[in-house]
PDB file of C-alpha atoms in Angstrom:
ATOM      1  CA  MET A   1      -1.047 110.344 100.156  1.00  0.00           C
ATOM      2  CA  ARG A   2       0.520 110.281 103.808  1.00  0.00           C
ATOM      3  CA  SER A   3       0.633 107.598 105.707  1.00  0.00           C
ATOM      4  CA  VAL A   4       3.753 104.958 104.534  1.00  0.00           C
ATOM      5  CA  ALA A   5       3.980 101.494 106.296  1.00  0.00           C
ATOM      6  CA  ILE A   6       7.618 100.450 105.149  1.00  0.00           C
ATOM      7  CA  ILE A   7       7.727  96.580 105.554  1.00  0.00           C
ATOM      8  CA  GLY A   8      11.257  95.301 106.577  1.00  0.00           C
ATOM      9  CA  ALA A   9      13.596  97.286 108.981  1.00  0.00           C
ATOM     10  CA  GLY A  10      16.661  96.690 106.731  1.00  0.00           C
ATOM     11  CA  ALA A  11      19.638  99.040 104.939  1.00  0.00           C
ATOM     12  CA  MET A  12      17.088  99.869 102.204  1.00  0.00           C
ATOM     13  CA  GLY A  13      13.643 100.100 104.766  1.00  0.00           C
ATOM     14  CA  CYS A  14      15.204 102.414 107.228  1.00  0.00           C
ATOM     15  CA  LEU A  15      16.946 104.679 104.215  1.00  0.00           C
ATOM     16  CA  PHE A  16      13.314 105.447 102.653  1.00  0.00           C
ATOM     17  CA  ALA A  17      11.904 105.493 105.861  1.00  0.00           C
ATOM     18  CA  ALA A  18      14.312 108.903 106.835  1.00  0.00           C
ATOM     19  CA  ARG A  19      13.864 110.070 103.392  1.00  0.00           C
ATOM     20  CA  LEU A  20      10.190 110.132 103.483  1.00  0.00           C
ATOM     21  CA  SER A  21       9.918 110.972 106.969  1.00  0.00           C
ATOM     22  CA  GLU A  22      12.096 114.043 106.259  1.00  0.00           C
ATOM     23  CA  ALA A  23       9.122 114.688 103.187  1.00  0.00           C
ATOM     24  CA  GLY A  24       6.219 115.067 105.517  1.00  0.00           C
ATOM     25  CA  ALA A  25       5.104 111.696 105.382  1.00  0.00           C
ATOM     26  CA  ASP A  26       3.524 109.696 108.373  1.00  0.00           C
ATOM     27  CA  VAL A  27       6.001 106.593 108.400  1.00  0.00           C
ATOM     28  CA  THR A  28       5.669 103.338 110.234  1.00  0.00           C
ATOM     29  CA  VAL A  29       8.469 100.849 109.664  1.00  0.00           C
ATOM     30  CA  VAL A  30       7.590  97.423 110.173  1.00  0.00           C
ATOM     31  CA  ASP A  31       9.645  94.025 111.287  1.00  0.00           C
ATOM     32  CA  VAL A  32       9.488  91.561 113.540  1.00  0.00           C
ATOM     33  CA  ASP A  33      12.954  92.282 115.711  1.00  0.00           C
ATOM     34  CA  GLU A  34      11.860  93.325 118.988  1.00  0.00           C
ATOM     35  CA  ASP A  35      15.021  94.615 119.439  1.00  0.00           C
ATOM     36  CA  ARG A  36      15.570  96.775 116.521  1.00  0.00           C
ATOM     37  CA  LEU A  37      11.847  98.013 116.813  1.00  0.00           C
ATOM     38  CA  ALA A  38      12.553  99.411 119.551  1.00  0.00           C
ATOM     39  CA  ALA A  39      15.591 101.189 119.181  1.00  0.00           C
ATOM     40  CA  LEU A  40      14.159 102.638 116.727  1.00  0.00           C
ATOM     41  CA  ALA A  41      10.792 103.981 118.403  1.00  0.00           C
ATOM     42  CA  ALA A  42      13.329 105.401 121.386  1.00  0.00           C
ATOM     43  CA  GLN A  43      15.784 106.813 119.293  1.00  0.00           C
ATOM     44  CA  GLY A  44      15.043 106.960 115.612  1.00  0.00           C
ATOM     45  CA  ILE A  45      17.243 106.358 112.753  1.00  0.00           C
ATOM     46  CA  ALA A  46      20.594 107.886 112.258  1.00  0.00           C
ATOM     47  CA  PHE A  47      20.690 108.497 108.699  1.00  0.00           C
ATOM     48  CA  THR A  48      23.387 109.754 106.861  1.00  0.00           C
ATOM     49  CA  ASP A  49      23.373 110.647 103.130  1.00  0.00           C
ATOM     50  CA  ASP A  50      25.344 113.555 101.198  1.00  0.00           C
ATOM     51  CA  GLY A  51      23.324 116.197 103.276  1.00  0.00           C
ATOM     52  CA  GLY A  52      25.113 115.360 106.102  1.00  0.00           C
ATOM     53  CA  SER A  53      24.224 112.944 109.843  1.00  0.00           C
ATOM     54  CA  ARG A  54      21.009 113.535 111.269  1.00  0.00           C
ATOM     55  CA  THR A  55      18.595 111.605 113.718  1.00  0.00           C
ATOM     56  CA  VAL A  56      15.432 111.321 111.858  1.00  0.00           C
ATOM     57  CA  ARG A  57      12.318 109.937 113.986  1.00  0.00           C
ATOM     58  CA  VAL A  58       9.734 107.449 113.066  1.00  0.00           C
ATOM     59  CA  ARG A  59       7.139 104.869 114.261  1.00  0.00           C
ATOM     60  CA  ALA A  60       8.149 101.569 114.351  1.00  0.00           C
ATOM     61  CA  ALA A  61       5.977  98.536 115.337  1.00  0.00           C
ATOM     62  CA  ARG A  62       4.966  94.979 114.559  1.00  0.00           C
ATOM     63  CA  ALA A  63       2.928  94.245 111.959  1.00  0.00           C
ATOM     64  CA  VAL A  64      -0.144  93.737 114.315  1.00  0.00           C
ATOM     65  CA  ASP A  65       0.063  96.847 115.915  1.00  0.00           C
ATOM     66  CA  VAL A  66       0.200  98.907 112.630  1.00  0.00           C
ATOM     67  CA  PRO A  67      -3.937 100.015 113.053  1.00  0.00           C
ATOM     68  CA  GLY A  68      -3.857 102.130 109.428  1.00  0.00           C
ATOM     69  CA  PRO A  69      -5.320 103.741 107.578  1.00  0.00           C
ATOM     70  CA  VAL A  70      -2.246 103.295 105.312  1.00  0.00           C
ATOM     71  CA  ASP A  71      -2.084 104.950 101.503  1.00  0.00           C
ATOM     72  CA  LEU A  72       1.519 103.151 100.951  1.00  0.00           C
ATOM     73  CA  VAL A  73       2.668 100.001 101.927  1.00  0.00           C
ATOM     74  CA  ILE A  74       6.521  99.063 100.539  1.00  0.00           C
ATOM     75  CA  LEU A  75       7.809  96.179 100.814  1.00  0.00           C
ATOM     76  CA  PHE A  76      11.549  95.898 101.593  1.00  0.00           C
ATOM     77  CA  THR A  77      12.122  92.004 103.321  1.00  0.00           C
ATOM     78  CA  LYS A  78      15.062  89.975 101.633  1.00  0.00           C
ATOM     79  CA  ALA A  79      12.214  87.514  99.309  1.00  0.00           C
ATOM     80  CA  MET A  80      12.237  84.955 100.896  1.00  0.00           C
ATOM     81  CA  HIS A  81      10.817  86.381 104.016  1.00  0.00           C
ATOM     82  CA  SER A  82       8.095  88.559 101.631  1.00  0.00           C
ATOM     83  CA  ALA A  83       5.288  86.151 101.378  1.00  0.00           C
ATOM     84  CA  GLY A  84       5.416  85.691 105.740  1.00  0.00           C
ATOM     85  CA  ALA A  85       5.644  89.822 105.740  1.00  0.00           C
ATOM     86  CA  LEU A  86       2.429  89.924 103.222  1.00  0.00           C
ATOM     87  CA  ALA A  87       0.402  87.311 105.590  1.00  0.00           C
ATOM     88  CA  SER A  88       1.553  89.523 109.010  1.00  0.00           C
ATOM     89  CA  VAL A  89      -0.469  93.092 107.141  1.00  0.00           C
ATOM     90  CA  ALA A  90      -3.365  91.197 105.228  1.00  0.00           C
ATOM     91  CA  HIS A  91      -5.461  93.703 107.806  1.00  0.00           C
ATOM     92  CA  LEU A  92      -3.989  96.672 105.768  1.00  0.00           C
ATOM     93  CA  ARG A  93      -5.839  95.250 102.678  1.00  0.00           C
ATOM     94  CA  ARG A  94      -9.543  96.941 103.818  1.00  0.00           C
ATOM     95  CA  PHE A  95      -7.727 100.293 103.345  1.00  0.00           C
ATOM     96  CA  ARG A  96      -6.881  99.961  99.648  1.00  0.00           C
ATOM     97  CA  PRO A  97      -3.407 101.372 100.149  1.00  0.00           C
ATOM     98  CA  ILE A  98      -1.217 101.095  96.775  1.00  0.00           C
ATOM     99  CA  ALA A  99       1.500  98.671  97.583  1.00  0.00           C
ATOM    100  CA  LEU A 100       4.864  98.864  96.458  1.00  0.00           C
ATOM    101  CA  THR A 101       7.665  97.031  95.652  1.00  0.00           C
ATOM    102  CA  LEU A 102      11.550  97.539  94.921  1.00  0.00           C
ATOM    103  CA  GLN A 103      12.825  94.643  96.681  1.00  0.00           C
ATOM    104  CA  ASN A 104      16.140  92.626  94.953  1.00  0.00           C
ATOM    105  CA  GLY A 105      14.913  89.943  93.023  1.00  0.00           C
ATOM    106  CA  ILE A 106      12.177  88.607  90.626  1.00  0.00           C
ATOM    107  CA  GLY A 107       8.746  86.826  92.552  1.00  0.00           C
ATOM    108  CA  ASN A 108       7.970  89.533  94.935  1.00  0.00           C
ATOM    109  CA  ALA A 109       5.560  91.479  92.682  1.00  0.00           C
ATOM    110  CA  GLU A 110       3.390  88.380  91.857  1.00  0.00           C
ATOM    111  CA  LEU A 111       3.359  87.803  95.928  1.00  0.00           C
ATOM    112  CA  LEU A 112       2.235  91.949  96.402  1.00  0.00           C
ATOM    113  CA  ALA A 113      -0.905  91.649  93.475  1.00  0.00           C
ATOM    114  CA  ASP A 114      -1.784  88.052  95.322  1.00  0.00           C
ATOM    115  CA  ALA A 115      -2.110  89.857  98.928  1.00  0.00           C
ATOM    116  CA  PHE A 116      -3.641  93.450  97.851  1.00  0.00           C
ATOM    117  CA  ASP A 117      -4.970  95.144  94.813  1.00  0.00           C
ATOM    118  CA  ALA A 118      -3.271  93.792  91.648  1.00  0.00           C
ATOM    119  CA  ALA A 119      -4.645  97.465  90.270  1.00  0.00           C
ATOM    120  CA  ARG A 120      -2.950  98.711  92.958  1.00  0.00           C
ATOM    121  CA  VAL A 121       0.487  97.201  92.457  1.00  0.00           C
ATOM    122  CA  LEU A 122       3.691  99.275  91.551  1.00  0.00           C
ATOM    123  CA  MET A 123       6.837  97.621  90.988  1.00  0.00           C
ATOM    124  CA  GLY A 124      10.175  98.528  89.792  1.00  0.00           C
ATOM    125  CA  THR A 125      14.111  98.361  90.720  1.00  0.00           C
ATOM    126  CA  ALA A 126      16.415 100.897  93.343  1.00  0.00           C
ATOM    127  CA  VAL A 127      19.645 101.752  92.241  1.00  0.00           C
ATOM    128  CA  ILE A 128      20.882 103.037  95.721  1.00  0.00           C
ATOM    129  CA  PRO A 129      23.554 101.898  97.830  1.00  0.00           C
ATOM    130  CA  ALA A 130      22.403 101.771 101.374  1.00  0.00           C
ATOM    131  CA  ASP A 131      24.616 100.163 104.351  1.00  0.00           C
ATOM    132  CA  LEU A 132      23.660  99.558 107.690  1.00  0.00           C
ATOM    133  CA  THR A 133      25.990  99.492 110.149  1.00  0.00           C
ATOM    134  CA  ASP A 134      23.796  98.569 113.360  1.00  0.00           C
ATOM    135  CA  ALA A 135      20.001  98.313 114.403  1.00  0.00           C
ATOM    136  CA  ARG A 136      19.701 101.770 113.312  1.00  0.00           C
ATOM    137  CA  SER A 137      22.085 103.384 111.301  1.00  0.00           C
ATOM    138  CA  VAL A 138      22.008 103.581 107.900  1.00  0.00           C
ATOM    139  CA  SER A 139      24.067 105.391 105.506  1.00  0.00           C
ATOM    140  CA  THR A 140      24.309 106.034 101.586  1.00  0.00           C
ATOM    141  CA  SER A 141      25.918 108.323  98.967  1.00  0.00           C
ATOM    142  CA  GLY A 142      25.524 109.447  95.189  1.00  0.00           C
ATOM    143  CA  PHE A 143      22.675 108.600  92.870  1.00  0.00           C
ATOM    144  CA  ALA A 144      19.493 107.434  94.328  1.00  0.00           C
ATOM    145  CA  SER A 145      17.570 105.997  91.215  1.00  0.00           C
ATOM    146  CA  LEU A 146      14.267 104.699  90.658  1.00  0.00           C
ATOM    147  CA  GLN A 147      12.870 102.654  87.711  1.00  0.00           C
ATOM    148  CA  ILE A 148       8.749 102.282  88.136  1.00  0.00           C
ATOM    149  CA  GLY A 149       6.177 100.834  86.367  1.00  0.00           C
ATOM    150  CA  THR A 150       2.594  99.444  87.039  1.00  0.00           C
ATOM    151  CA  PHE A 151       1.974  95.618  87.709  1.00  0.00           C
ATOM    152  CA  ASP A 152      -0.308  95.357  85.140  1.00  0.00           C
ATOM    153  CA  GLY A 153       1.015  97.297  82.714  1.00  0.00           C
ATOM    154  CA  THR A 154      -1.849 100.156  82.394  1.00  0.00           C
ATOM    155  CA  ASP A 155      -1.815 103.868  83.413  1.00  0.00           C
ATOM    156  CA  ARG A 156      -3.041 104.341  86.706  1.00  0.00           C
ATOM    157  CA  ASP A 157      -3.829 107.313  88.392  1.00  0.00           C
ATOM    158  CA  HIS A 158      -2.275 106.767  91.790  1.00  0.00           C
ATOM    159  CA  PHE A 159       0.821 106.907  90.497  1.00  0.00           C
ATOM    160  CA  ALA A 160       1.531 110.354  90.114  1.00  0.00           C
ATOM    161  CA  ALA A 161       0.934 110.925  93.824  1.00  0.00           C
ATOM    162  CA  VAL A 162       3.201 108.145  94.847  1.00  0.00           C
ATOM    163  CA  ALA A 163       6.061 109.525  92.273  1.00  0.00           C
ATOM    164  CA  ASP A 164       5.202 113.105  93.834  1.00  0.00           C
ATOM    165  CA  LEU A 165       5.739 111.281  97.649  1.00  0.00           C
ATOM    166  CA  LEU A 166       9.346 109.491  96.358  1.00  0.00           C
ATOM    167  CA  ALA A 167      10.366 112.898  94.534  1.00  0.00           C
ATOM    168  CA  ARG A 168       9.721 115.266  97.474  1.00  0.00           C
ATOM    169  CA  ALA A 169      11.629 112.663  99.529  1.00  0.00           C
ATOM    170  CA  ARG A 170      15.243 113.135  97.009  1.00  0.00           C
ATOM    171  CA  PHE A 171      14.471 110.007  95.067  1.00  0.00           C
ATOM    172  CA  ALA A 172      15.320 110.460  91.001  1.00  0.00           C
ATOM    173  CA  VAL A 173      11.665 108.411  89.807  1.00  0.00           C
ATOM    174  CA  HIS A 174      11.665 107.421  86.695  1.00  0.00           C
ATOM    175  CA  ARG A 175       8.013 105.990  84.604  1.00  0.00           C
ATOM    176  CA  HIS A 176       9.273 102.676  82.707  1.00  0.00           C
ATOM    177  CA  PRO A 177       7.031 101.754  79.890  1.00  0.00           C
ATOM    178  CA  GLN A 178       8.435  97.926  80.293  1.00  0.00           C
ATOM    179  CA  VAL A 179       9.027  97.446  83.939  1.00  0.00           C
ATOM    180  CA  ALA A 180      10.028  94.001  83.812  1.00  0.00           C
ATOM    181  CA  VAL A 181      12.765  94.828  81.557  1.00  0.00           C
ATOM    182  CA  ALA A 182      13.762  97.043  84.505  1.00  0.00           C
ATOM    183  CA  MET A 183      13.814  94.462  86.861  1.00  0.00           C
ATOM    184  CA  TRP A 184      15.494  91.715  85.058  1.00  0.00           C
ATOM    185  CA  GLU A 185      18.175  94.356  84.103  1.00  0.00           C
ATOM    186  CA  LYS A 186      18.451  95.457  87.594  1.00  0.00           C
ATOM    187  CA  LEU A 187      18.536  91.338  88.844  1.00  0.00           C
ATOM    188  CA  ALA A 188      21.546  90.864  86.244  1.00  0.00           C
ATOM    189  CA  PHE A 189      23.416  94.220  88.002  1.00  0.00           C
ATOM    190  CA  ASN A 190      22.685  92.463  91.998  1.00  0.00           C
ATOM    191  CA  ALA A 191      24.036  88.901  90.107  1.00  0.00           C
ATOM    192  CA  ALA A 192      26.702  90.058  88.872  1.00  0.00           C
ATOM    193  CA  LEU A 193      28.062  92.224  92.130  1.00  0.00           C
ATOM    194  CA  ASN A 194      26.423  90.227  95.086  1.00  0.00           C
ATOM    195  CA  ALA A 195      27.180  86.352  95.246  1.00  0.00           C
ATOM    196  CA  VAL A 196      31.037  87.561  94.096  1.00  0.00           C
ATOM    197  CA  GLY A 197      31.002  90.139  97.215  1.00  0.00           C
ATOM    198  CA  MET A 198      30.375  87.720  99.622  1.00  0.00           C
ATOM    199  CA  ILE A 199      31.810  84.410  98.551  1.00  0.00           C
ATOM    200  CA  CYS A 200      35.110  86.657  98.408  1.00  0.00           C
ATOM    201  CA  GLN A 201      34.059  88.915 101.445  1.00  0.00           C
ATOM    202  CA  VAL A 202      35.542  91.697  99.402  1.00  0.00           C
ATOM    203  CA  THR A 203      33.729  94.919  98.771  1.00  0.00           C
ATOM    204  CA  ASN A 204      33.214  96.303  95.310  1.00  0.00           C
ATOM    205  CA  ALA A 205      36.759  97.359  94.820  1.00  0.00           C
ATOM    206  CA  GLY A 206      37.642  94.002  95.482  1.00  0.00           C
ATOM    207  CA  ILE A 207      35.689  93.370  92.187  1.00  0.00           C
ATOM    208  CA  ASP A 208      37.162  96.003  90.794  1.00  0.00           C
ATOM    209  CA  ASN A 209      39.517  93.848  88.576  1.00  0.00           C
ATOM    210  CA  GLN A 210      40.232  92.231  85.639  1.00  0.00           C
ATOM    211  CA  PRO A 211      38.648  88.440  87.559  1.00  0.00           C
ATOM    212  CA  GLY A 212      36.005  90.692  88.694  1.00  0.00           C
ATOM    213  CA  ARG A 213      35.168  92.214  85.199  1.00  0.00           C
ATOM    214  CA  ARG A 214      34.783  89.240  83.709  1.00  0.00           C
ATOM    215  CA  ILE A 215      32.440  87.503  85.997  1.00  0.00           C
ATOM    216  CA  ALA A 216      30.489  90.343  86.151  1.00  0.00           C
ATOM    217  CA  SER A 217      29.847  90.192  82.373  1.00  0.00           C
ATOM    218  CA  ALA A 218      29.971  86.630  81.934  1.00  0.00           C
ATOM    219  CA  VAL A 219      26.610  86.631  84.813  1.00  0.00           C
ATOM    220  CA  VAL A 220      25.550  89.748  82.766  1.00  0.00           C
ATOM    221  CA  ASP A 221      25.292  87.732  79.438  1.00  0.00           C
ATOM    222  CA  GLU A 222      23.596  84.749  81.171  1.00  0.00           C
ATOM    223  CA  THR A 223      20.783  86.970  82.396  1.00  0.00           C
ATOM    224  CA  ALA A 224      20.460  88.411  79.490  1.00  0.00           C
ATOM    225  CA  SER A 225      19.856  85.365  77.555  1.00  0.00           C
ATOM    226  CA  VAL A 226      17.339  83.926  79.902  1.00  0.00           C
ATOM    227  CA  ALA A 227      15.578  86.959  79.776  1.00  0.00           C
ATOM    228  CA  ALA A 228      15.713  86.728  76.268  1.00  0.00           C
ATOM    229  CA  ALA A 229      13.891  83.487  75.934  1.00  0.00           C
ATOM    230  CA  LYS A 230      11.380  85.129  77.676  1.00  0.00           C
ATOM    231  CA  GLY A 231      10.708  87.730  75.614  1.00  0.00           C
ATOM    232  CA  LEU A 232      12.416  90.634  77.228  1.00  0.00           C
ATOM    233  CA  ALA A 233      15.260  92.891  75.524  1.00  0.00           C
ATOM    234  CA  LEU A 234      17.474  93.578  77.862  1.00  0.00           C
ATOM    235  CA  ASP A 235      20.226  96.970  78.057  1.00  0.00           C
ATOM    236  CA  ARG A 236      23.521  94.782  77.868  1.00  0.00           C
ATOM    237  CA  ASP A 237      25.402  97.513  77.566  1.00  0.00           C
ATOM    238  CA  ALA A 238      23.290  99.561  79.852  1.00  0.00           C
ATOM    239  CA  VAL A 239      24.102  97.265  82.826  1.00  0.00           C
ATOM    240  CA  LEU A 240      27.509  97.029  82.481  1.00  0.00           C
ATOM    241  CA  ALA A 241      27.437 101.055  82.459  1.00  0.00           C
ATOM    242  CA  GLN A 242      25.897 100.447  85.981  1.00  0.00           C
ATOM    243  CA  ILE A 243      28.499  98.154  86.633  1.00  0.00           C
ATOM    244  CA  ASP A 244      31.277 100.272  86.083  1.00  0.00           C
ATOM    245  CA  ALA A 245      29.629 102.920  87.947  1.00  0.00           C
ATOM    246  CA  ALA A 246      29.542 101.045  91.061  1.00  0.00           C
ATOM    247  CA  LEU A 247      32.648  99.319  91.206  1.00  0.00           C
ATOM    248  CA  ARG A 248      34.513 102.900  90.422  1.00  0.00           C
ATOM    249  CA  GLU A 249      32.015 105.086  92.535  1.00  0.00           C
ATOM    250  CA  HIS A 250      31.136 103.012  95.116  1.00  0.00           C
ATOM    251  CA  GLY A 251      34.311 101.119  96.073  1.00  0.00           C
ATOM    252  CA  GLY A 252      33.983 100.127 100.005  1.00  0.00           C
ATOM    253  CA  HIS A 253      30.179  99.477  99.513  1.00  0.00           C
ATOM    254  CA  LYS A 254      29.566  95.881 100.849  1.00  0.00           C
ATOM    255  CA  ALA A 255      26.866  94.014  98.811  1.00  0.00           C
ATOM    256  CA  SER A 256      23.934  93.124 100.921  1.00  0.00           C
ATOM    257  CA  MET A 257      24.937  89.460 100.717  1.00  0.00           C
ATOM    258  CA  LEU A 258      28.142  90.066 102.033  1.00  0.00           C
ATOM    259  CA  GLN A 259      26.297  92.357 105.042  1.00  0.00           C
ATOM    260  CA  ASP A 260      23.659  88.929 105.208  1.00  0.00           C
ATOM    261  CA  ARG A 261      27.201  86.633 105.675  1.00  0.00           C
ATOM    262  CA  GLU A 262      28.918  89.022 108.256  1.00  0.00           C
ATOM    263  CA  ALA A 263      25.270  88.893 110.298  1.00  0.00           C
ATOM    264  CA  ARG A 264      25.516  85.171 109.621  1.00  0.00           C
ATOM    265  CA  ARG A 265      21.973  85.922 108.054  1.00  0.00           C
ATOM    266  CA  ARG A 266      20.532  83.577 105.149  1.00  0.00           C
ATOM    267  CA  SER A 267      20.877  85.774 101.397  1.00  0.00           C
ATOM    268  CA  GLU A 268      18.785  86.248  98.935  1.00  0.00           C
ATOM    269  CA  ILE A 269      20.612  83.467  96.877  1.00  0.00           C
ATOM    270  CA  GLU A 270      17.628  81.562  95.721  1.00  0.00           C
ATOM    271  CA  ALA A 271      16.093  85.035  94.243  1.00  0.00           C
ATOM    272  CA  ILE A 272      18.486  86.590  92.350  1.00  0.00           C
ATOM    273  CA  ASN A 273      21.384  84.306  90.785  1.00  0.00           C
ATOM    274  CA  GLY A 274      19.389  80.769  91.451  1.00  0.00           C
ATOM    275  CA  ALA A 275      16.227  82.488  90.286  1.00  0.00           C
ATOM    276  CA  ILE A 276      18.344  83.044  87.037  1.00  0.00           C
ATOM    277  CA  ALA A 277      19.385  79.920  86.837  1.00  0.00           C
ATOM    278  CA  ALA A 278      15.764  78.150  87.443  1.00  0.00           C
ATOM    279  CA  GLU A 279      14.341  80.136  85.022  1.00  0.00           C
ATOM    280  CA  GLY A 280      17.798  79.366  82.395  1.00  0.00           C
ATOM    281  CA  GLY A 281      16.584  75.679  83.109  1.00  0.00           C
ATOM    282  CA  ARG A 282      13.080  76.033  82.313  1.00  0.00           C
ATOM    283  CA  ALA A 283      13.477  77.941  79.499  1.00  0.00           C
ATOM    284  CA  GLY A 284      16.656  75.421  77.966  1.00  0.00           C
ATOM    285  CA  VAL A 285      19.319  78.467  78.390  1.00  0.00           C
ATOM    286  CA  PRO A 286      22.726  77.538  80.339  1.00  0.00           C
ATOM    287  CA  THR A 287      23.426  79.500  82.775  1.00  0.00           C
ATOM    288  CA  PRO A 288      26.632  78.083  84.316  1.00  0.00           C
ATOM    289  CA  VAL A 289      28.262  80.876  85.875  1.00  0.00           C
ATOM    290  CA  CYS A 290      25.193  81.260  88.211  1.00  0.00           C
ATOM    291  CA  ASP A 291      24.928  77.529  88.917  1.00  0.00           C
ATOM    292  CA  THR A 292      28.095  78.017  90.258  1.00  0.00           C
ATOM    293  CA  LEU A 293      27.908  81.473  91.737  1.00  0.00           C
ATOM    294  CA  SER A 294      24.940  80.011  93.910  1.00  0.00           C
ATOM    295  CA  ASP A 295      26.579  76.622  94.647  1.00  0.00           C
ATOM    296  CA  LEU A 296      29.281  78.437  96.201  1.00  0.00           C
ATOM    297  CA  VAL A 297      26.863  80.745  98.076  1.00  0.00           C
ATOM    298  CA  ARG A 298      24.838  77.648  99.541  1.00  0.00           C
ATOM    299  CA  ILE A 299      27.771  76.267 100.964  1.00  0.00           C
ATOM    300  CA  ILE A 300      29.461  78.839 102.476  1.00  0.00           C
ATOM    301  CA  GLU A 301      25.920  79.114 104.068  1.00  0.00           C
ATOM    302  CA  ALA A 302      25.424  76.034 105.059  1.00  0.00           C
ATOM    303  CA  SER A 303      28.796  76.262 106.692  1.00  0.00           C
ATOM    304  CA  ILE A 304      28.009  78.467 109.125  1.00  0.00           C
ATOM    305  CA  GLY A 305      24.663  76.626 109.773  1.00  0.00           C
ATOM    306  CA  LEU A 306      22.500  79.068 107.148  1.00  0.00           C
ATOM    307  CA  ALA A 307      21.078  75.957 105.063  1.00  0.00           C
TER     308      ALA A 307
END
């Protein structure tokens, strides 16, 4: 497995592009931002992690300019852009690539399965702090843990090839037998920290206090209750431990929703807290904290012209 197309040149897209390129993959970053693509093509990714700072060369192109063949497609757009992004790379389907989503929120894997062969879709979570400081500069530190499984829940031979590539790129890959549980646990983690950071305009350190942790715990409880109504048993203590680690060890990290607010971009609130509230409504499970956080984010976005 060598040729990789990463759809979305945000923080996570650039982080994965840099590490996969360093692992020997032929990486093409796909985006709609012409200025960002030009910067990446001309100068590469300015990448900083625990190993230091360096420039990593990658290909950068619009979707229509990616001819293939492609072995692996990784979707890293914001959730609200997933459908459009997948439509733009529909021509890659003929190469029968493996398709992977590690995006925030829920619903992306279903879109990927519709766009490609559902039997070749992998999905999961990426617990990795990543900050994009300009069009081509991304930084990360500490843990880089992935939980991955197959979309249809069956064993697939291609899983090993993808896992091997990601491991060579210095990601800690864990095969999860119930990856939907892992995705809902990541949803709880994101919902607990993202909206609060965006609303209050603080890094993780600003949430590392009694009020912040109280809100985070309430969000985790609501998410676990909604998941339980769907037959998924979340490990509440494990999620809270991840939140604790993020607050203690990555105090300077800005949640993606806060980065979106500062860049005047729409956030993924509808795929995170909003999705929990929507699923709760369908299941008859109250989600007052997620409801309130979602509405506050919507008010802020409307006030700066992003509604």
